[in-house]
Short mmCIF file of C-alpha atoms in Angstrom, two decimals:
data_model
loop_
_atom_site.label_atom_id
_atom_site.label_comp_id
_atom_site.label_asym_id
_atom_site.label_seq_id
_atom_site.Cartn_x
_atom_site.Cartn_y
_atom_site.Cartn_z
CA MET Z 11 44.10 42.56 6.88
CA LEU Z 12 43.50 40.13 4.04
CA ARG Z 13 45.20 40.81 0.76
CA LYS Z 14 43.38 40.51 -2.52
CA ASN Z 15 45.04 37.22 -3.46
CA SER Z 16 45.59 35.73 0.02
CA THR Z 17 42.21 33.90 0.07
CA PRO Z 18 40.98 31.62 -2.72
CA ALA Z 19 37.81 32.50 -4.61
CA SER Z 20 35.88 29.74 -2.80
CA GLY Z 21 36.75 31.35 0.54
CA ARG Z 22 35.62 34.73 -0.64
CA ARG Z 23 32.32 33.25 -1.78
CA ALA Z 24 31.83 31.65 1.63
CA VAL Z 25 32.43 34.96 3.39
CA ALA Z 26 29.96 36.69 1.13
CA ALA Z 27 27.41 33.95 1.68
CA ILE Z 28 27.65 34.33 5.46
CA ALA Z 29 27.24 38.09 5.20
CA ALA Z 30 24.22 37.78 2.95
CA LEU Z 31 22.64 35.29 5.30
CA SER Z 32 23.19 37.55 8.29
CA LEU Z 33 21.46 40.45 6.61
CA GLY Z 34 18.55 38.29 5.52
CA LEU Z 35 18.05 37.05 9.07
CA LEU Z 36 18.43 40.48 10.65
CA GLY Z 37 15.80 42.26 8.60
CA ALA Z 38 17.52 44.65 6.23
CA THR Z 39 15.58 44.02 3.04
CA ILE Z 40 17.96 44.29 0.10
CA ALA Z 41 17.36 43.34 -3.53
CA ALA Z 42 19.70 43.40 -6.50
CA THR Z 43 20.38 45.46 -9.62
CA ALA Z 44 23.33 47.18 -11.29
CA ALA Z 45 25.45 49.15 -8.81
CA ASN Z 46 25.34 52.93 -8.72
CA ALA Z 47 28.96 53.07 -7.64
CA ALA Z 48 31.24 50.26 -8.72
CA PRO Z 49 31.39 47.59 -5.98
CA VAL Z 50 34.78 46.63 -4.63
CA PRO Z 51 35.92 43.06 -5.45
CA GLY Z 52 37.97 40.89 -3.21
CA PRO Z 53 38.14 40.61 0.57
CA VAL Z 54 36.84 43.23 3.03
CA ASP Z 55 39.16 46.21 3.36
CA ASP Z 56 39.15 47.22 7.05
CA THR Z 57 40.80 50.53 6.25
CA ARG Z 58 37.98 51.85 4.12
CA MET Z 59 35.19 54.16 5.25
CA GLY Z 60 31.62 53.65 4.17
CA SER Z 61 28.15 55.12 4.51
CA LEU Z 62 24.59 54.05 5.32
CA THR Z 63 21.41 55.38 3.70
CA ILE Z 64 18.03 54.26 5.07
CA HIS Z 65 14.91 54.14 2.89
CA LYS Z 66 11.55 53.64 4.58
CA TYR Z 67 8.52 52.26 2.77
CA ALA Z 68 5.31 50.58 3.77
CA TYR Z 69 5.02 46.82 3.46
CA PRO Z 70 4.38 45.33 1.00
CA ALA Z 71 6.46 47.42 -1.39
CA ASP Z 72 6.98 47.23 -5.11
CA GLY Z 73 10.12 48.37 -6.90
CA SER Z 74 13.65 46.96 -6.72
CA GLN Z 75 15.60 47.85 -3.57
CA ASN Z 76 19.34 47.35 -3.77
CA PRO Z 77 22.40 47.82 -1.54
CA SER Z 78 23.80 50.30 -4.04
CA GLY Z 79 20.62 52.41 -3.98
CA THR Z 80 19.81 51.85 -7.63
CA GLY Z 81 16.73 50.32 -9.15
CA THR Z 82 13.08 51.34 -8.93
CA ASP Z 83 11.98 52.86 -5.65
CA PRO Z 84 8.73 51.62 -4.13
CA THR Z 85 5.65 53.79 -4.51
CA ASN Z 86 4.57 53.97 -0.85
CA PRO Z 87 7.28 55.89 1.07
CA ILE Z 88 6.91 56.83 4.73
CA GLY Z 89 8.34 60.13 5.92
CA GLY Z 90 8.92 61.23 9.49
CA VAL Z 91 10.47 57.97 10.76
CA ALA Z 92 13.49 58.60 12.99
CA PHE Z 93 16.29 55.99 13.13
CA GLU Z 94 19.15 55.70 15.60
CA VAL Z 95 22.23 53.98 14.19
CA CYS Z 96 24.87 52.75 16.65
CA ARG Z 97 28.16 50.96 16.11
CA ILE Z 98 28.40 47.45 17.67
CA ASN Z 99 31.61 47.09 19.64
CA ASN Z 100 33.59 43.90 20.41
CA VAL Z 101 32.89 42.43 16.96
CA THR Z 102 36.00 40.79 15.50
CA SER Z 103 37.29 42.40 12.30
CA LEU Z 104 35.09 41.55 9.32
CA GLY Z 105 38.25 41.13 7.28
CA ASN Z 106 39.67 38.50 9.61
CA THR Z 107 40.48 35.25 7.83
CA SER Z 108 38.72 33.20 10.51
CA ASN Z 109 35.32 34.78 9.62
CA LEU Z 110 34.67 35.05 13.38
CA GLY Z 111 33.37 38.60 12.94
CA TRP Z 112 30.72 37.41 10.50
CA ALA Z 113 29.79 34.55 12.81
CA GLN Z 114 29.36 36.99 15.67
CA VAL Z 115 27.18 39.30 13.59
CA ASN Z 116 25.07 36.38 12.46
CA GLY Z 117 24.64 35.22 16.08
CA LEU Z 118 23.66 38.57 17.58
CA SER Z 119 20.03 39.27 18.47
CA ALA Z 120 19.04 42.70 17.23
CA THR Z 121 16.08 42.71 19.60
CA SER Z 122 18.17 41.93 22.70
CA SER Z 123 18.55 45.66 23.26
CA ALA Z 124 15.92 48.39 23.28
CA SER Z 125 18.27 51.35 23.65
CA PRO Z 126 21.95 52.22 23.09
CA SER Z 127 22.57 51.91 26.83
CA THR Z 128 21.98 48.14 26.75
CA PRO Z 129 24.58 45.88 25.03
CA LEU Z 130 23.50 43.28 22.48
CA THR Z 131 23.76 39.57 23.24
CA GLY Z 132 23.39 36.28 21.39
CA THR Z 133 23.96 32.59 21.81
CA THR Z 134 25.24 31.12 18.53
CA ASN Z 135 27.93 31.46 15.87
CA GLY Z 136 30.71 32.80 18.06
CA VAL Z 137 28.47 34.54 20.58
CA ASP Z 138 28.62 32.39 23.70
CA GLY Z 139 26.02 34.22 25.75
CA THR Z 140 28.56 35.70 28.15
CA THR Z 141 30.23 38.14 25.77
CA THR Z 142 28.37 41.41 25.42
CA PHE Z 143 28.50 43.82 22.52
CA PRO Z 144 28.10 47.42 23.70
CA LEU Z 145 26.71 50.11 21.43
CA SER Z 146 28.40 53.46 20.80
CA SER Z 147 28.82 56.35 18.38
CA CYS Z 148 25.06 56.66 17.75
CA THR Z 149 23.65 58.92 15.05
CA THR Z 150 19.98 59.82 14.47
CA VAL Z 151 18.47 60.50 11.05
CA THR Z 152 14.85 61.02 9.94
CA THR Z 153 13.26 60.05 6.65
CA ALA Z 154 11.97 62.81 4.40
CA ALA Z 155 8.64 62.74 2.57
CA ASN Z 156 10.18 60.53 -0.12
CA GLY Z 157 11.01 57.92 2.52
CA THR Z 158 14.79 58.47 2.39
CA ALA Z 159 16.93 59.67 5.31
CA PRO Z 160 20.17 61.62 4.87
CA ALA Z 161 23.18 59.36 4.42
CA ILE Z 162 25.33 58.68 7.48
CA THR Z 163 28.88 59.01 6.17
CA ASN Z 164 32.41 58.20 7.37
CA LEU Z 165 31.40 54.91 8.92
CA PRO Z 166 34.28 52.54 9.72
CA VAL Z 167 33.99 48.95 8.51
CA GLY Z 168 31.95 46.99 11.03
CA ALA Z 169 28.47 46.08 12.23
CA TYR Z 170 25.74 48.60 13.15
CA TRP Z 171 22.53 48.33 15.14
CA VAL Z 172 19.56 50.26 13.74
CA HIS Z 173 16.28 50.92 15.55
CA GLU Z 174 13.35 53.27 15.08
CA THR Z 175 12.74 55.94 17.71
CA VAL Z 176 9.85 57.89 16.14
CA VAL Z 177 7.10 56.75 13.79
CA PRO Z 178 4.15 58.78 12.46
CA ALA Z 179 0.56 58.01 13.38
CA GLY Z 180 -0.85 54.92 11.71
CA VAL Z 181 2.58 53.35 11.18
CA THR Z 182 3.90 50.49 13.26
CA ALA Z 183 7.54 50.66 14.32
CA GLY Z 184 9.68 48.01 12.71
CA ALA Z 185 11.91 45.67 14.68
CA PRO Z 186 15.57 46.66 15.23
CA PHE Z 187 18.01 45.16 12.75
CA ILE Z 188 21.75 44.84 12.17
CA VAL Z 189 23.59 45.89 9.03
CA THR Z 190 27.25 45.65 8.09
CA VAL Z 191 29.51 48.04 6.25
CA PRO Z 192 30.34 46.72 3.71
CA THR Z 193 27.57 44.41 2.58
CA PRO Z 194 27.40 42.09 -0.46
CA ALA Z 195 27.00 44.09 -3.66
CA ASP Z 196 24.19 43.97 -6.21
CA THR Z 197 24.20 40.75 -8.17
CA THR Z 198 21.79 41.38 -11.04
CA GLY Z 199 23.13 39.76 -14.17
CA GLY Z 200 25.37 37.32 -12.34
CA ALA Z 201 25.52 34.63 -9.72
CA ALA Z 202 24.88 35.56 -6.12
CA ASN Z 203 27.76 36.02 -3.68
CA THR Z 204 30.31 37.12 -6.24
CA GLY Z 205 32.68 38.37 -3.56
CA ASP Z 206 32.07 42.04 -4.46
CA TRP Z 207 31.34 44.46 -1.60
CA GLU Z 208 29.24 47.62 -1.36
CA TYR Z 209 30.67 50.11 1.15
CA ASP Z 210 28.04 52.79 0.55
CA VAL Z 211 25.14 50.71 1.79
CA ASN Z 212 21.43 51.33 1.20
CA VAL Z 213 18.88 49.46 3.35
CA TYR Z 214 15.11 49.26 2.98
CA PRO Z 215 13.47 48.17 6.28
CA LYS Z 216 9.71 47.91 5.84
CA ASN Z 217 6.97 49.11 8.15
CA THR Z 218 3.38 48.02 8.36
CA ARG Z 219 1.04 50.90 7.73
CA ASN Z 220 -2.05 50.26 9.86
CA SER Z 221 -5.05 52.35 8.91
CA ALA Z 222 -7.02 53.51 11.91
CA PRO Z 223 -10.35 51.79 12.54
CA THR Z 224 -13.58 53.76 12.24
CA LYS Z 225 -16.88 53.77 14.08
CA THR Z 226 -20.14 54.93 12.52
CA LEU Z 227 -23.79 55.36 13.51
CA GLY Z 228 -26.93 54.26 11.73
CA ASP Z 229 -29.57 56.77 10.63
CA GLN Z 230 -31.23 57.56 13.94
CA PRO Z 231 -34.48 59.10 12.63
CA THR Z 232 -35.03 55.86 10.73
CA ASN Z 233 -34.49 53.76 13.87
CA GLY Z 234 -36.50 56.04 16.12
CA VAL Z 235 -36.07 59.28 18.03
CA VAL Z 236 -37.55 58.39 21.42
CA LEU Z 237 -35.31 57.46 24.35
CA GLY Z 238 -35.01 53.67 24.30
CA ASP Z 239 -35.15 53.29 20.53
CA ASP Z 240 -32.39 51.30 18.83
CA ILE Z 241 -29.02 52.94 18.10
CA ASP Z 242 -26.93 51.05 15.51
CA TYR Z 243 -23.13 51.08 15.66
CA THR Z 244 -20.56 49.73 13.18
CA ILE Z 245 -16.84 49.32 13.93
CA ARG Z 246 -14.72 48.88 10.77
CA GLN Z 247 -11.07 47.88 10.35
CA VAL Z 248 -9.11 47.36 7.13
CA ILE Z 249 -6.73 44.48 7.83
CA PRO Z 250 -3.10 45.63 7.38
CA ALA Z 251 -0.51 43.74 5.37
CA LEU Z 252 2.04 41.72 7.29
CA GLN Z 253 5.62 41.03 6.39
CA THR Z 254 6.65 37.67 5.02
CA GLY Z 255 6.43 34.92 7.61
CA GLN Z 256 4.17 36.85 9.97
CA THR Z 257 0.62 35.76 10.82
CA TYR Z 258 -2.40 37.45 12.35
CA SER Z 259 -1.87 36.33 15.92
CA LYS Z 260 -4.29 38.77 17.57
CA VAL Z 261 -7.46 40.47 16.34
CA VAL Z 262 -9.54 41.97 19.14
CA VAL Z 263 -12.29 44.61 19.00
CA THR Z 264 -13.18 46.37 22.26
CA ASP Z 265 -15.89 48.92 22.99
CA THR Z 266 -16.55 50.28 26.47
CA LEU Z 267 -20.08 51.64 26.36
CA ASP Z 268 -21.05 54.85 28.08
CA ALA Z 269 -23.09 54.30 31.23
CA LYS Z 270 -26.03 55.89 29.40
CA LEU Z 271 -26.01 53.06 26.84
CA ASP Z 272 -27.26 49.50 27.18
CA LEU Z 273 -26.26 46.76 24.73
CA VAL Z 274 -29.20 44.99 23.14
CA ALA Z 275 -28.60 41.28 23.70
CA GLY Z 276 -28.04 39.17 20.61
CA THR Z 277 -27.26 42.07 18.27
CA VAL Z 278 -23.47 41.64 17.87
CA VAL Z 279 -22.63 40.53 14.32
CA VAL Z 280 -19.07 40.01 13.03
CA ARG Z 281 -18.34 40.08 9.29
CA VAL Z 282 -15.32 39.87 7.00
CA ASN Z 283 -15.87 41.50 3.61
CA GLY Z 284 -19.60 41.49 4.32
CA THR Z 285 -19.82 37.77 5.11
CA THR Z 286 -20.92 36.83 8.62
CA ILE Z 287 -18.41 34.70 10.55
CA SER Z 288 -18.87 32.70 13.73
CA ASP Z 289 -15.30 31.95 14.82
CA TYR Z 290 -15.02 34.51 17.60
CA THR Z 291 -15.64 34.83 21.31
CA LEU Z 292 -17.88 37.55 22.72
CA SER Z 293 -17.57 39.00 26.20
CA THR Z 294 -20.07 41.57 27.49
CA THR Z 295 -18.83 41.98 31.04
CA GLY Z 296 -20.24 45.16 32.54
CA ASP Z 297 -20.34 47.87 29.90
CA VAL Z 298 -17.39 46.40 27.93
CA ILE Z 299 -17.98 44.58 24.63
CA THR Z 300 -15.00 42.45 23.55
CA VAL Z 301 -14.89 40.47 20.29
CA THR Z 302 -11.86 38.17 19.86
CA LEU Z 303 -11.35 36.38 16.54
CA GLY Z 304 -10.48 32.68 16.73
CA ALA Z 305 -7.51 30.99 15.07
CA THR Z 306 -9.53 29.84 12.04
CA ALA Z 307 -10.91 33.32 11.37
CA ARG Z 308 -7.47 34.89 11.81
CA GLY Z 309 -5.87 32.34 9.53
CA ALA Z 310 -8.30 33.21 6.75
CA LEU Z 311 -7.59 36.94 6.93
CA GLN Z 312 -5.68 38.65 4.14
CA ALA Z 313 -4.35 42.15 3.69
CA ASP Z 314 -7.06 44.71 2.85
CA ASP Z 315 -9.89 42.49 4.10
CA VAL Z 316 -12.56 44.55 5.86
CA LEU Z 317 -13.54 43.44 9.35
CA THR Z 318 -16.77 44.88 10.76
CA VAL Z 319 -18.48 44.47 14.12
CA ASP Z 320 -22.09 45.65 14.30
CA PHE Z 321 -24.19 45.96 17.43
CA THR Z 322 -27.25 47.77 18.72
CA ALA Z 323 -27.61 49.73 21.95
CA LYS Z 324 -30.29 51.84 23.60
CA ALA Z 325 -29.88 55.14 25.42
CA ASN Z 326 -31.19 55.00 28.97
CA ALA Z 327 -30.72 58.67 29.89
CA THR Z 328 -30.56 62.06 28.23
CA GLY Z 329 -27.42 64.06 27.57
CA VAL Z 330 -24.45 63.90 25.22
CA ILE Z 331 -23.35 60.25 24.89
CA SER Z 332 -19.87 59.69 23.42
CA ASN Z 333 -18.21 56.36 22.65
CA THR Z 334 -14.87 55.22 21.20
CA ALA Z 335 -13.98 51.67 20.20
CA TYR Z 336 -10.53 50.04 19.87
CA VAL Z 337 -9.15 47.47 17.44
CA ASN Z 338 -5.99 45.49 18.11
CA VAL Z 339 -4.36 43.67 15.19
CA ASN Z 340 -1.08 42.06 16.31
CA ASP Z 341 -0.51 44.98 18.72
CA LEU Z 342 0.17 47.23 15.72
CA ASN Z 343 0.15 50.95 16.51
CA VAL Z 344 -1.14 50.37 20.06
CA THR Z 345 -0.41 52.94 22.76
CA PRO Z 346 0.68 51.30 26.04
CA GLY Z 347 -2.22 51.08 28.45
CA GLU Z 348 -4.87 51.09 25.72
CA PRO Z 349 -6.63 47.98 24.37
CA GLY Z 350 -5.91 48.83 20.74
CA THR Z 351 -5.92 51.55 18.12
CA PRO Z 352 -8.82 53.96 18.81
CA THR Z 353 -11.61 54.72 16.39
CA ASN Z 354 -13.09 58.14 15.97
CA PRO Z 355 -15.60 58.93 18.74
CA THR Z 356 -19.32 58.67 17.97
CA VAL Z 357 -21.79 60.97 19.71
CA THR Z 358 -25.55 60.91 20.19
CA ARG Z 359 -27.47 63.76 21.85
CA TRP Z 360 -30.74 63.41 23.75
CA GLY Z 361 -32.96 65.88 25.60
CA ASN Z 362 -36.22 65.75 27.55
CA VAL Z 363 -39.54 67.64 27.49
CA LEU Z 364 -41.39 68.93 30.57
CA GLY Z 365 -44.53 71.08 30.31
CA LEU Z 366 -47.75 71.82 32.21
CA LYS Z 367 -51.42 71.39 31.30
CA THR Z 368 -53.77 73.96 32.90
CA ASP Z 369 -57.15 75.59 32.53
CA ARG Z 370 -57.50 78.83 30.61
CA ASP Z 371 -56.52 81.04 33.53
CA GLY Z 372 -53.72 78.80 34.78
CA ASN Z 373 -55.45 78.29 38.11
CA ALA Z 374 -55.96 74.52 37.84
CA ASN Z 375 -53.56 71.83 36.63
CA LEU Z 376 -55.23 69.24 34.45
CA GLY Z 377 -54.45 65.58 34.00
CA GLY Z 378 -55.68 63.27 31.28
CA ALA Z 379 -54.84 65.38 28.23
CA GLU Z 380 -53.31 63.27 25.44
CA PHE Z 381 -50.66 64.55 23.02
CA GLU Z 382 -49.03 63.15 19.91
CA VAL Z 383 -45.33 64.04 19.57
CA TYR Z 384 -43.91 64.85 16.13
CA PHE Z 385 -40.31 65.06 14.88
CA THR Z 386 -39.26 68.15 12.87
CA ALA Z 387 -36.23 69.28 10.87
CA ASP Z 388 -36.07 72.60 12.76
CA THR Z 389 -32.68 72.79 14.52
CA ASP Z 390 -32.18 76.54 14.92
CA GLY Z 391 -34.23 76.82 18.10
CA THR Z 392 -36.98 79.06 16.68
CA CYS Z 393 -39.83 76.57 17.19
CA ALA Z 394 -42.73 78.68 15.91
CA ILE Z 395 -46.15 77.48 14.76
CA PRO Z 396 -46.98 77.33 11.88
CA ALA Z 397 -43.43 77.95 10.61
CA THR Z 398 -42.27 74.66 12.14
CA THR Z 399 -43.90 71.64 10.53
CA ALA Z 400 -43.99 67.97 11.47
CA VAL Z 401 -42.05 65.30 9.56
CA GLY Z 402 -43.81 61.97 9.21
CA ALA Z 403 -46.09 60.26 11.67
CA ALA Z 404 -46.19 60.78 15.41
CA VAL Z 405 -43.16 59.28 17.19
CA THR Z 406 -44.92 58.74 20.52
CA THR Z 407 -48.00 59.68 22.55
CA VAL Z 408 -47.98 61.08 26.10
CA THR Z 409 -50.70 61.94 28.65
CA SER Z 410 -50.58 64.77 31.17
CA GLN Z 411 -50.15 63.49 34.71
CA PRO Z 412 -52.74 64.15 37.49
CA ASP Z 413 -50.62 67.12 38.57
CA GLY Z 414 -50.81 68.48 35.02
CA THR Z 415 -47.19 67.75 34.02
CA ILE Z 416 -46.50 66.75 30.41
CA VAL Z 417 -43.42 64.52 30.41
CA VAL Z 418 -41.45 63.12 27.45
CA PRO Z 419 -38.42 61.41 29.09
CA GLY Z 420 -36.09 61.71 26.11
CA LEU Z 421 -36.00 62.70 22.44
CA TRP Z 422 -33.14 62.51 19.95
CA VAL Z 423 -31.61 65.87 19.10
CA GLY Z 424 -28.59 65.01 16.96
CA ASP Z 425 -25.45 62.90 16.66
CA THR Z 426 -22.17 62.56 14.80
CA ASN Z 427 -24.12 62.51 11.53
CA ALA Z 428 -26.23 65.52 12.57
CA PRO Z 429 -24.01 67.68 14.81
CA VAL Z 430 -26.70 69.93 16.33
CA SER Z 431 -27.65 70.65 19.94
CA ASN Z 432 -31.24 71.91 19.44
CA ARG Z 433 -34.23 70.33 17.77
CA CYS Z 434 -37.87 71.39 17.66
CA TYR Z 435 -40.62 68.89 18.41
CA ILE Z 436 -44.38 69.48 18.07
CA LEU Z 437 -46.97 68.35 20.61
CA LYS Z 438 -50.47 67.97 19.18
CA GLU Z 439 -53.35 67.69 21.67
CA ILE Z 440 -55.67 64.91 20.56
CA VAL Z 441 -57.74 64.35 23.73
CA ALA Z 442 -58.75 67.19 26.08
CA PRO Z 443 -59.10 66.76 29.86
CA ALA Z 444 -62.60 65.86 31.03
CA GLY Z 445 -64.81 68.92 31.06
CA TYR Z 446 -62.56 70.96 28.74
CA VAL Z 447 -62.63 71.87 25.07
CA LEU Z 448 -60.21 70.26 22.57
CA PRO Z 449 -58.49 73.03 20.56
CA ALA Z 450 -58.77 72.93 16.78
CA GLY Z 451 -56.23 73.62 14.02
CA ASP Z 452 -52.97 75.34 14.98
CA ALA Z 453 -54.39 76.02 18.44
CA ALA Z 454 -53.88 72.31 19.19
CA LEU Z 455 -50.15 72.49 18.34
CA THR Z 456 -47.33 73.43 20.70
CA ALA Z 457 -43.73 73.67 19.45
CA VAL Z 458 -41.01 72.82 21.98
CA ASN Z 459 -37.25 73.36 21.67
CA VAL Z 460 -35.41 70.27 22.95
CA GLN Z 461 -31.79 70.77 24.03
CA ALA Z 462 -29.25 68.02 24.56
CA ASP Z 463 -26.85 69.85 26.85
CA SER Z 464 -29.30 70.49 29.72
CA ALA Z 465 -31.97 68.45 31.51
CA VAL Z 466 -35.31 70.25 31.99
CA THR Z 467 -36.40 69.89 35.63
CA VAL Z 468 -39.19 72.50 35.79
CA PRO Z 469 -41.97 72.99 33.21
CA SER Z 470 -40.74 75.14 30.33
CA PHE Z 471 -44.15 75.70 28.69
CA SER Z 472 -47.88 75.43 29.42
CA VAL Z 473 -50.87 74.30 27.38
CA ARG Z 474 -54.27 75.79 28.41
CA ASN Z 475 -57.84 74.69 27.79
CA ASP Z 476 -61.28 76.32 27.95
CA GLN Z 477 -64.01 74.69 30.00
CA GLN Z 478 -66.98 73.14 28.26
CA LEU Z 479 -70.17 75.35 28.09
CA VAL Z 480 -73.69 74.25 29.19
CA PRO Z 481 -75.77 73.83 25.99
CA GLY Z 482 -77.99 76.94 25.42
CA LEU Z 483 -76.62 78.82 28.43
CA PRO Z 484 -76.20 82.47 27.39
CA LEU Z 485 -72.96 84.19 27.87
CA THR Z 486 -72.46 86.36 30.91
CA GLY Z 487 -72.35 90.15 30.56
CA ALA Z 488 -74.79 93.15 30.48
CA ASP Z 489 -77.10 91.79 27.78
CA GLY Z 490 -77.17 88.37 29.34
CA ALA Z 491 -77.97 89.79 32.77
CA ARG Z 492 -80.87 91.85 31.44
CA ALA Z 493 -82.26 88.83 29.61
CA LEU Z 494 -82.09 86.76 32.72
CA THR Z 495 -83.82 89.53 34.74
CA VAL Z 496 -86.71 89.84 32.26
CA VAL Z 497 -87.18 86.07 32.12
CA GLY Z 498 -87.03 85.82 35.89
CA GLY Z 499 -89.59 88.65 36.37
CA ALA Z 500 -91.96 87.06 33.91
CA LEU Z 501 -91.75 83.76 35.73
CA VAL Z 502 -92.53 85.50 39.06
CA LEU Z 503 -95.60 87.29 37.60
CA LEU Z 504 -96.89 84.08 36.11
CA SER Z 505 -96.53 82.39 39.47
CA VAL Z 506 -98.44 85.15 41.31
CA GLY Z 507 -101.17 85.17 38.70
CA GLY Z 508 -101.54 81.45 38.97
CA VAL Z 509 -101.94 81.65 42.72
CA LEU Z 510 -104.65 84.38 42.47
CA VAL Z 511 -106.64 82.44 39.88
CA ALA Z 512 -106.54 79.32 42.02
CA ARG Z 513 -107.69 81.22 45.12
CA ARG Z 514 -110.73 82.75 43.32
CA ARG Z 515 -111.79 79.39 42.04
CA ARG Z 516 -111.65 77.96 45.56
CA GLN Z 517 -113.73 80.90 46.94
CA SER Z 518 -116.30 80.42 44.19
CA ILE Z 519 -116.60 76.71 45.00
CA ASP Z 520 -117.00 77.42 48.71
CA ALA Z 521 -119.80 79.95 48.06
#
């Protein structure tokens, strides 16, 4: 063990410089201010015990983060992050005069192991690539709501491997890092690398907080409510901040459309902060839409920029149509096996109409009747005329088939913005079948409840018509029959009288 006066001040400064460099390279973000507990001057004391306190904040972070734990804490803490801290074995004493221990620490790769069961390796500064550094004596701590985990105490002097085992939703796990006990002390108010050591170490590894992307729908009644009308989608992602030195190496938006949706060609538009960009590739293989930003577009991105991808699709069948998109920014917060971080699902609901056009008695099915179809705000399934009223102009016109069926293939019922499963539509007869009377007023209106969760395969309602009457033909019944009898008798008598008169005239001429 080195004594206080056995190494000159220049040597102590060199040791401290190496230690500081190792921490900077290995990711423990430490700033400087006055120490909470007085730092220990002189060489490393291998007989001392120390502690480690982990503070977790989102990147970028304000405040002053220091090895001693003093200063101003950042304002964006992250709770619920679990850390596993393991001692690194086979590291030469940090108090050794040769500084080999520090060289080994500086040469280790913190990412060469993913679990305590795998030793660390490295290739420089005393680590020749054949020597392994097993991990042992692991302890797990979890950050509280204020971002600070309980201190791990009674740690012997040495090097420790720290990695995250649990992160909350929307937070990307940070890379493993290596920290030493002790570490160079706070240096505010003096030159760096003073040779003072902090044995009760505080570290501040940063995480990227990646807000989940969202997916929204346009106002469907504005676009149209008939199957085949446009459906507008918008995928939105706030670009997360990256740590110093990192770049946006991957930005990919993926949306696998439901089989009941068809992309409208030429409708994909990509924007950053509302400005249309063109540096991206678009793939529309099958039902999968993939937008991949190019290097120029990625290089121009900054934290908190808003990336949007808009496109239009059409529903080709009725039912409940759900869709979820994914956004991948640098593989942040991506579940293995998925193309990115999922958006919320968006849902549209469509139902069909099937009725029957008949004569008044329902004995004959009638084709050729024309109906206007009107949208309504009635979603409780009552569908009563005149209580249910039309909204706006007719959305479509249909004609009863030769077999009398009235078919509307699909009508919008609701969606994520209007979470309902029933909607009333009104059919107004505007042209009657040939030979039949067109109803007037409310008699021409039929209210139909359209449901999204079931397809109508048999007529659910009927619309009946009266036949046209011959002009002047009296109505049937007792009075009508008597009138017809009197008229008929009179015509018979007139005929007989006419015959008799003609016969007498002929006899008179003959005589």
